[in-house]
Tab-separated table of C-alpha atoms in Angstrom:
chain	number	residue	atom	x	y	z
A	1	UNK	CA	19.160	-6.680	14.749
A	2	UNK	CA	16.417	-4.946	16.764
A	3	UNK	CA	13.542	-6.507	17.388
A	4	UNK	CA	10.159	-5.092	18.482
A	5	UNK	CA	9.280	-6.846	22.037
A	6	UNK	CA	6.926	-6.690	24.858
A	7	UNK	CA	10.093	-4.993	26.952
A	8	UNK	CA	9.026	-1.597	26.653
A	9	UNK	CA	7.893	0.836	28.943
A	10	UNK	CA	4.056	1.956	28.931
A	11	UNK	CA	5.039	5.369	30.531
A	12	UNK	CA	7.263	6.069	27.333
A	13	UNK	CA	5.933	9.453	26.067
A	14	UNK	CA	4.257	9.183	22.725
A	15	UNK	CA	5.918	10.857	19.788
A	16	UNK	CA	4.931	13.707	17.872
A	17	UNK	CA	1.851	12.236	15.426
A	18	UNK	CA	3.360	12.307	11.636
A	19	UNK	CA	0.015	11.019	9.739
A	20	UNK	CA	-2.239	14.108	10.340
A	21	UNK	CA	0.722	16.470	8.903
A	22	UNK	CA	1.054	13.959	6.159
A	23	UNK	CA	-2.692	14.085	5.329
A	24	UNK	CA	-2.361	18.105	5.603
A	25	UNK	CA	0.241	17.874	3.106
A	26	UNK	CA	2.724	19.596	5.515
A	27	UNK	CA	6.254	20.200	3.774
A	28	UNK	CA	8.787	17.640	5.118
A	29	UNK	CA	6.516	15.029	6.941
A	30	UNK	CA	6.433	12.453	4.197
A	31	UNK	CA	10.413	12.397	4.593
A	32	UNK	CA	9.801	12.230	8.434
A	33	UNK	CA	7.510	9.281	8.012
A	34	UNK	CA	9.352	7.196	5.875
A	35	UNK	CA	12.278	7.927	8.034
A	36	UNK	CA	10.667	6.858	11.016
A	37	UNK	CA	8.648	4.079	9.787
A	38	UNK	CA	10.757	2.814	6.969
A	39	UNK	CA	12.701	0.043	8.796
A	40	UNK	CA	8.910	-1.217	10.382
A	41	UNK	CA	7.905	-1.435	6.639
A	42	UNK	CA	10.504	-2.686	5.107
A	43	UNK	CA	10.889	-5.692	7.759
A	44	UNK	CA	7.345	-6.227	7.711
A	45	UNK	CA	7.654	-6.530	3.924
A	46	UNK	CA	10.891	-8.871	4.231
A	47	UNK	CA	8.928	-11.201	6.079
A	48	UNK	CA	5.892	-11.601	4.329
A	49	UNK	CA	7.346	-10.889	0.413
A	50	UNK	CA	9.019	-13.703	-1.973
A	51	UNK	CA	12.477	-12.144	-2.295
A	52	UNK	CA	13.873	-8.841	-1.936
A	53	UNK	CA	12.731	-7.424	-5.047
A	54	UNK	CA	9.331	-8.023	-4.250
A	55	UNK	CA	9.753	-6.632	-0.762
A	56	UNK	CA	10.894	-3.395	-2.420
A	57	UNK	CA	8.043	-3.277	-4.884
A	58	UNK	CA	5.782	-4.012	-1.968
A	59	UNK	CA	7.200	-1.186	0.296
A	60	UNK	CA	6.564	1.382	-2.538
A	61	UNK	CA	2.939	0.447	-2.828
A	62	UNK	CA	2.538	0.085	1.127
A	63	UNK	CA	4.012	3.832	1.057
A	64	UNK	CA	1.255	5.040	-1.570
A	65	UNK	CA	-1.419	3.128	0.593
A	66	UNK	CA	0.034	5.124	3.591
A	67	UNK	CA	-0.475	8.624	1.753
A	68	UNK	CA	-3.753	7.941	0.937
A	69	UNK	CA	-4.885	6.495	4.062
A	70	UNK	CA	-3.214	8.771	6.531
A	71	UNK	CA	-6.112	11.046	6.692
A	72	UNK	CA	-7.980	7.952	8.332
A	73	UNK	CA	-5.408	7.352	11.397
A	74	UNK	CA	-7.533	7.585	14.711
A	75	UNK	CA	-5.048	7.485	17.479
A	76	UNK	CA	-7.910	6.681	19.998
A	77	UNK	CA	-8.050	3.062	18.373
A	78	UNK	CA	-4.205	2.413	18.033
A	79	UNK	CA	-0.721	4.061	17.630
A	80	UNK	CA	0.580	5.312	14.471
A	81	UNK	CA	2.964	2.524	14.313
A	82	UNK	CA	0.171	0.099	14.689
A	83	UNK	CA	-1.848	1.680	11.906
A	84	UNK	CA	1.498	1.819	9.483
A	85	UNK	CA	2.014	-2.157	10.330
A	86	UNK	CA	-1.711	-2.581	9.700
A	87	UNK	CA	-1.414	-0.829	6.291
A	88	UNK	CA	1.621	-2.681	5.646
A	89	UNK	CA	0.157	-6.106	6.359
A	90	UNK	CA	-2.958	-5.525	4.622
A	91	UNK	CA	-1.125	-4.918	1.832
A	92	UNK	CA	1.390	-7.632	1.600
A	93	UNK	CA	-1.423	-9.995	2.249
A	94	UNK	CA	-3.505	-8.705	-0.564
A	95	UNK	CA	-0.356	-9.177	-2.988
A	96	UNK	CA	-0.089	-12.818	-1.825
A	97	UNK	CA	-3.856	-13.165	-2.299
A	98	UNK	CA	-3.625	-11.725	-5.748
A	99	UNK	CA	-1.016	-14.107	-6.737
A	100	UNK	CA	-3.141	-17.031	-5.633
A	101	UNK	CA	-1.331	-18.152	-2.605
A	102	UNK	CA	-2.134	-17.461	0.798
A	103	UNK	CA	-0.307	-15.245	3.094
A	104	UNK	CA	2.900	-16.876	4.431
A	105	UNK	CA	5.151	-15.012	6.793
A	106	UNK	CA	8.533	-16.546	7.913
A	107	UNK	CA	8.610	-15.634	11.852
A	108	UNK	CA	11.519	-14.787	13.182
A	109	UNK	CA	10.729	-14.533	16.794
A	110	UNK	CA	13.125	-13.432	19.726
A	111	UNK	CA	13.792	-11.379	22.843
A	112	UNK	CA	16.534	-8.808	21.471
A	113	UNK	CA	16.238	-5.017	22.793
A	114	UNK	CA	13.898	-2.870	21.130
A	115	UNK	CA	16.199	-0.258	20.374
A	116	UNK	CA	15.823	1.418	16.925
A	117	UNK	CA	12.354	1.236	16.882
A	118	UNK	CA	9.545	3.650	18.196
A	119	UNK	CA	8.323	4.395	21.574
A	120	UNK	CA	4.986	4.560	19.844
A	121	UNK	CA	5.699	0.921	18.355
A	122	UNK	CA	6.728	-0.557	21.659
A	123	UNK	CA	3.571	0.976	23.494
A	124	UNK	CA	1.149	-0.906	21.385
A	125	UNK	CA	3.443	-4.146	21.318
A	126	UNK	CA	3.258	-3.947	25.022
A	127	UNK	CA	-0.165	-3.316	25.582
A	128	UNK	CA	-0.907	-6.495	22.922
A	129	UNK	CA	1.630	-8.424	24.236
A	130	UNK	CA	0.180	-8.387	27.932
A	131	UNK	CA	-3.273	-8.893	26.572
A	132	UNK	CA	-2.280	-11.706	24.443
A	133	UNK	CA	-1.405	-13.378	28.063
A	134	UNK	CA	-4.420	-12.595	29.179
A	135	UNK	CA	-6.519	-14.422	26.273
A	136	UNK	CA	-7.681	-17.853	26.926
A	137	UNK	CA	-4.898	-20.693	25.682
A	138	UNK	CA	-6.988	-21.756	22.977
A	139	UNK	CA	-7.617	-18.279	21.635
A	140	UNK	CA	-3.843	-17.273	22.090
A	141	UNK	CA	-3.083	-20.484	19.836
A	142	UNK	CA	-5.555	-19.569	17.213
A	143	UNK	CA	-4.255	-16.217	16.695
A	144	UNK	CA	-0.871	-16.892	16.793
A	145	UNK	CA	-1.517	-19.763	13.865
A	146	UNK	CA	-3.147	-17.000	12.057
A	147	UNK	CA	-0.875	-14.675	12.551
A	148	UNK	CA	2.684	-16.784	11.773
A	149	UNK	CA	1.732	-19.369	9.710
A	150	UNK	CA	0.057	-19.717	6.304
A	151	UNK	CA	-2.693	-22.073	7.745
A	152	UNK	CA	-6.157	-21.385	6.431
A	153	UNK	CA	-8.981	-21.208	8.966
A	154	UNK	CA	-10.188	-24.648	8.302
A	155	UNK	CA	-6.438	-25.860	8.757
A	156	UNK	CA	-6.234	-24.032	11.930
A	157	UNK	CA	-9.565	-25.784	12.758
A	158	UNK	CA	-7.874	-29.426	11.829
A	159	UNK	CA	-4.811	-28.310	13.496
A	160	UNK	CA	-6.369	-27.692	17.068
A	161	UNK	CA	-9.151	-30.379	16.439
A	162	UNK	CA	-11.972	-27.956	16.891
A	163	UNK	CA	-14.767	-26.851	14.583
A	164	UNK	CA	-14.174	-24.341	12.121
A	165	UNK	CA	-16.533	-21.998	13.892
A	166	UNK	CA	-14.967	-22.437	16.619
A	167	UNK	CA	-11.800	-21.280	15.587
A	168	UNK	CA	-13.400	-18.390	14.067
A	169	UNK	CA	-15.007	-17.586	17.495
A	170	UNK	CA	-11.913	-17.875	18.933
A	171	UNK	CA	-9.928	-15.190	16.407
A	172	UNK	CA	-12.917	-12.635	16.777
A	173	UNK	CA	-13.257	-12.829	20.611
A	174	UNK	CA	-9.404	-12.568	21.069
A	175	UNK	CA	-8.826	-9.721	18.447
A	176	UNK	CA	-11.785	-7.825	19.992
A	177	UNK	CA	-10.500	-8.028	23.405
A	178	UNK	CA	-6.829	-6.808	21.817
A	179	UNK	CA	-8.797	-3.992	20.394
A	180	UNK	CA	-10.522	-3.360	23.545
A	181	UNK	CA	-7.210	-3.641	25.334
A	182	UNK	CA	-5.473	-1.046	22.625
A	183	UNK	CA	-8.338	1.331	22.780
A	184	UNK	CA	-8.157	1.614	26.357
A	185	UNK	CA	-4.505	1.400	26.807
A	186	UNK	CA	-4.244	4.465	24.554
A	187	UNK	CA	-6.675	6.382	26.357
A	188	UNK	CA	-6.016	6.199	30.097
B	1	UNK	CA	-14.999	6.484	6.434
B	2	UNK	CA	-18.072	4.350	6.825
B	3	UNK	CA	-18.729	1.628	10.120
B	4	UNK	CA	-17.848	-1.249	8.231
B	5	UNK	CA	-14.194	-0.022	7.076
B	6	UNK	CA	-13.923	1.350	10.653
B	7	UNK	CA	-14.343	-2.009	12.090
B	8	UNK	CA	-12.325	-3.599	9.409
B	9	UNK	CA	-9.024	-1.407	10.446
B	10	UNK	CA	-9.659	-1.773	13.958
B	11	UNK	CA	-9.891	-5.585	13.640
B	12	UNK	CA	-6.821	-5.480	11.444
B	13	UNK	CA	-5.049	-3.122	13.742
B	14	UNK	CA	-5.455	-5.609	16.876
B	15	UNK	CA	-4.006	-8.492	14.504
B	16	UNK	CA	-1.105	-5.731	13.567
B	17	UNK	CA	-0.550	-5.207	17.059
B	18	UNK	CA	-0.437	-8.727	17.966
B	19	UNK	CA	2.283	-9.498	15.636
B	20	UNK	CA	4.535	-6.382	16.850
B	21	UNK	CA	3.665	-7.883	20.130
B	22	UNK	CA	4.819	-11.140	19.026
B	23	UNK	CA	8.223	-9.733	17.878
B	24	UNK	CA	9.310	-8.637	14.415
B	25	UNK	CA	13.082	-8.399	13.808
B	26	UNK	CA	13.900	-4.826	12.448
B	27	UNK	CA	16.233	-3.807	9.691
B	28	UNK	CA	16.709	-0.446	8.574
B	29	UNK	CA	15.390	0.272	5.178
B	30	UNK	CA	17.610	0.506	2.470
B	31	UNK	CA	19.107	4.105	1.721
B	32	UNK	CA	18.117	3.651	-1.827
B	33	UNK	CA	14.577	2.552	-1.249
B	34	UNK	CA	14.370	5.201	1.084
B	35	UNK	CA	14.968	7.508	-1.753
B	36	UNK	CA	12.583	5.734	-4.401
B	37	UNK	CA	9.585	5.834	-1.875
B	38	UNK	CA	10.449	9.414	-1.460
B	39	UNK	CA	10.473	10.169	-4.764
B	40	UNK	CA	7.003	8.486	-5.776
B	41	UNK	CA	5.595	10.137	-2.825
B	42	UNK	CA	2.926	12.622	-2.664
B	43	UNK	CA	5.211	15.891	-2.827
B	44	UNK	CA	6.037	14.187	-5.960
B	45	UNK	CA	2.711	13.786	-7.368
B	46	UNK	CA	2.242	17.237	-6.452
B	47	UNK	CA	5.496	18.128	-8.318
B	48	UNK	CA	3.848	15.943	-11.185
B	49	UNK	CA	0.439	18.056	-11.066
B	50	UNK	CA	2.259	21.271	-11.540
B	51	UNK	CA	4.413	19.892	-14.328
B	52	UNK	CA	1.317	18.538	-15.663
B	53	UNK	CA	-0.334	21.747	-16.069
B	54	UNK	CA	2.896	23.511	-17.304
B	55	UNK	CA	3.237	20.705	-19.554
B	56	UNK	CA	-0.608	20.698	-21.153
B	57	UNK	CA	-0.342	24.259	-21.864
B	58	UNK	CA	2.845	23.921	-23.632
B	59	UNK	CA	1.368	21.168	-25.345
B	60	UNK	CA	-1.455	22.954	-26.410
B	61	UNK	CA	0.942	24.835	-28.728
B	62	UNK	CA	3.139	21.773	-29.590
B	63	UNK	CA	0.151	19.642	-30.699
B	64	UNK	CA	-0.978	22.528	-32.870
B	65	UNK	CA	2.565	22.101	-34.492
B	66	UNK	CA	2.471	18.140	-34.427
B	67	UNK	CA	5.792	17.716	-32.382
B	68	UNK	CA	4.622	16.774	-28.956
B	69	UNK	CA	6.411	13.387	-29.128
B	70	UNK	CA	9.669	15.087	-29.096
B	71	UNK	CA	9.013	16.762	-26.166
B	72	UNK	CA	9.067	13.909	-24.419
B	73	UNK	CA	11.603	11.932	-26.558
B	74	UNK	CA	9.706	8.775	-26.441
B	75	UNK	CA	8.110	6.327	-28.814
B	76	UNK	CA	4.226	7.141	-29.683
B	77	UNK	CA	1.758	4.633	-29.851
B	78	UNK	CA	-2.178	4.885	-30.570
B	79	UNK	CA	-4.883	4.060	-28.235
B	80	UNK	CA	-7.252	1.340	-29.389
B	81	UNK	CA	-10.867	0.963	-27.675
B	82	UNK	CA	-13.286	4.031	-26.535
B	83	UNK	CA	-10.152	6.533	-26.753
B	84	UNK	CA	-8.888	8.145	-29.720
B	85	UNK	CA	-5.109	9.796	-29.286
B	86	UNK	CA	-1.797	8.515	-28.255
B	87	UNK	CA	0.210	7.379	-25.679
B	88	UNK	CA	4.087	8.613	-25.801
B	89	UNK	CA	6.544	6.779	-23.509
B	90	UNK	CA	10.106	7.369	-22.641
B	91	UNK	CA	11.442	4.316	-21.055
B	92	UNK	CA	14.843	5.545	-20.543
B	93	UNK	CA	13.750	8.838	-18.595
B	94	UNK	CA	10.562	7.025	-17.188
B	95	UNK	CA	8.372	9.589	-18.213
B	96	UNK	CA	5.586	9.963	-20.724
B	97	UNK	CA	2.189	11.597	-21.731
B	98	UNK	CA	-1.255	10.691	-22.793
B	99	UNK	CA	-3.322	12.595	-25.670
B	100	UNK	CA	-6.990	11.781	-25.685
B	101	UNK	CA	-9.182	13.167	-28.173
B	102	UNK	CA	-13.150	13.023	-27.055
B	103	UNK	CA	-12.991	10.995	-24.178
B	104	UNK	CA	-15.989	10.645	-22.152
B	105	UNK	CA	-16.020	13.042	-19.251
B	106	UNK	CA	-15.801	11.661	-15.587
B	107	UNK	CA	-17.340	12.951	-12.540
B	108	UNK	CA	-14.418	12.330	-10.125
B	109	UNK	CA	-16.764	12.162	-7.287
B	110	UNK	CA	-17.848	8.776	-8.495
B	111	UNK	CA	-15.181	7.477	-10.693
B	112	UNK	CA	-11.865	8.133	-12.370
B	113	UNK	CA	-9.649	7.133	-15.120
B	114	UNK	CA	-6.669	5.355	-14.195
B	115	UNK	CA	-3.704	4.115	-16.473
B	116	UNK	CA	-1.651	0.904	-16.002
B	117	UNK	CA	1.535	0.418	-17.673
B	118	UNK	CA	1.918	-3.413	-18.509
B	119	UNK	CA	5.651	-4.162	-17.739
B	120	UNK	CA	7.169	-7.053	-19.681
B	121	UNK	CA	9.678	-7.995	-16.964
B	122	UNK	CA	7.148	-8.098	-14.204
B	123	UNK	CA	4.414	-10.622	-13.680
B	124	UNK	CA	1.101	-9.349	-16.285
B	125	UNK	CA	-1.244	-9.682	-13.261
B	126	UNK	CA	0.406	-6.531	-11.627
B	127	UNK	CA	0.641	-3.967	-14.016
B	128	UNK	CA	2.438	-0.834	-12.757
B	129	UNK	CA	-0.087	2.017	-11.376
B	130	UNK	CA	0.403	4.710	-14.008
B	131	UNK	CA	-1.743	7.174	-11.887
B	132	UNK	CA	-5.375	8.385	-11.770
B	133	UNK	CA	-6.633	11.341	-13.905
B	134	UNK	CA	-10.014	12.779	-14.710
B	135	UNK	CA	-10.997	14.109	-18.194
B	136	UNK	CA	-13.099	17.526	-17.219
B	137	UNK	CA	-13.350	19.069	-20.549
B	138	UNK	CA	-14.629	17.880	-24.351
B	139	UNK	CA	-12.063	17.930	-26.928
B	140	UNK	CA	-8.466	17.227	-26.502
B	141	UNK	CA	-6.796	16.713	-23.215
B	142	UNK	CA	-3.246	15.819	-22.324
B	143	UNK	CA	-2.056	13.716	-19.392
B	144	UNK	CA	1.156	13.215	-17.432
B	145	UNK	CA	1.925	9.894	-16.920
B	146	UNK	CA	2.957	9.071	-13.287
B	147	UNK	CA	4.445	5.528	-12.918
B	148	UNK	CA	4.301	4.425	-9.152
B	149	UNK	CA	6.946	1.951	-9.733
B	150	UNK	CA	10.017	1.642	-12.370
B	151	UNK	CA	8.854	0.343	-15.851
B	152	UNK	CA	11.535	-1.807	-17.135
B	153	UNK	CA	10.124	-2.796	-20.416
B	154	UNK	CA	6.783	-1.225	-21.269
B	155	UNK	CA	4.457	-3.627	-23.335
B	156	UNK	CA	0.692	-2.565	-23.085
B	157	UNK	CA	-0.811	0.840	-21.710
B	158	UNK	CA	-4.311	0.150	-20.625
B	159	UNK	CA	-6.763	2.742	-19.042
B	160	UNK	CA	-9.605	1.591	-16.675
B	161	UNK	CA	-12.351	3.223	-14.975
B	162	UNK	CA	-12.052	2.902	-11.069
B	163	UNK	CA	-13.560	4.312	-7.882
B	164	UNK	CA	-12.707	7.671	-6.865
B	165	UNK	CA	-9.086	7.672	-5.607
B	166	UNK	CA	-8.185	4.296	-7.758
B	167	UNK	CA	-7.197	1.305	-6.415
B	168	UNK	CA	-4.164	-0.762	-6.436
B	169	UNK	CA	-5.235	-3.795	-8.176
B	170	UNK	CA	-7.722	-3.296	-10.827
B	171	UNK	CA	-10.605	-5.651	-11.424
B	172	UNK	CA	-10.266	-4.670	-15.135
B	173	UNK	CA	-14.113	-4.296	-15.375
B	174	UNK	CA	-14.019	-1.227	-17.508
B	175	UNK	CA	-11.310	-0.978	-19.873
B	176	UNK	CA	-11.575	2.128	-22.152
B	177	UNK	CA	-8.383	2.170	-23.752
B	178	UNK	CA	-5.212	0.357	-24.493
B	179	UNK	CA	-2.035	0.790	-26.557
B	180	UNK	CA	0.561	-1.733	-27.387
B	181	UNK	CA	4.030	-0.731	-26.910
B	182	UNK	CA	7.488	-2.121	-28.050
B	183	UNK	CA	9.383	1.207	-28.097
B	184	UNK	CA	12.116	-0.028	-25.340
């Protein structure tokens, strides 16, 4: 099983952009997009969704969202795979919230090779991984709890033994730092 | 895109990148699911648009002759609510048509109509998106149904008014037509 990890090289060339071609209605772009990002979307859905059938329904909704949103992709902000992951994660979280449950992600973290994923995914993953290490430990902990557990912000505050406002501040500053790193990393 | 949406996208992309950085085990998407995604993709919708235009032309004649449900081969039920007309649905072939008579025209720049198909086999809070459409003229209008997910057992069709482009989950604030269905 492949894994998106921090082990990729940032010098890898970026792959040809697909989302602008999808947005332009170019023949064949949709199939290429599904072939390139299907594994990523399916894997994220499997982590968030309740069972296989729920994941399959979610994947179809995610791609419908992606076709609608393709024109919004801006490569100056992040890579295409990260945009796809963002759309997938948002849809999955919305689905769980609509069901009255908080997002819960079953983490299967590991250190396997990154074969089978896209160079674009690896580039953003590496930039984010490096920047995660530059975050203050408490910012990193808050962000990891937010991403990988079903804890609410008040619960994260309780777990970390700090006020709620402090947790929100950790998360916002941490995300801003990652966002800046992605932007700089992609535009140098 | 407005600045708030751009800001939200950027922050959520940072979160997504952090998620990727922490490691997501990748599995290939099942081939059957890939084909389903492709069937419901924009090319499919374009095809339906073309089909819809052709079907509408044919149905003008079919309606006059009173046999339009046979064109779909499904079960016909009448709308209730603000709309008059019928919906015909063929569950086996996953296709259907809606006919509206005197439905209020919408300005697609400010709102659209969206069909929802309630599936007896799914959670009722999440009806299947049956497609977005506009009523651009007075009189009779026929619209093809474009279900975004397989409908296993249709029990109710409902049309809502939504923002341009439609929504993934409707707040159901403006329901203009419903039709109970028990045909499959």
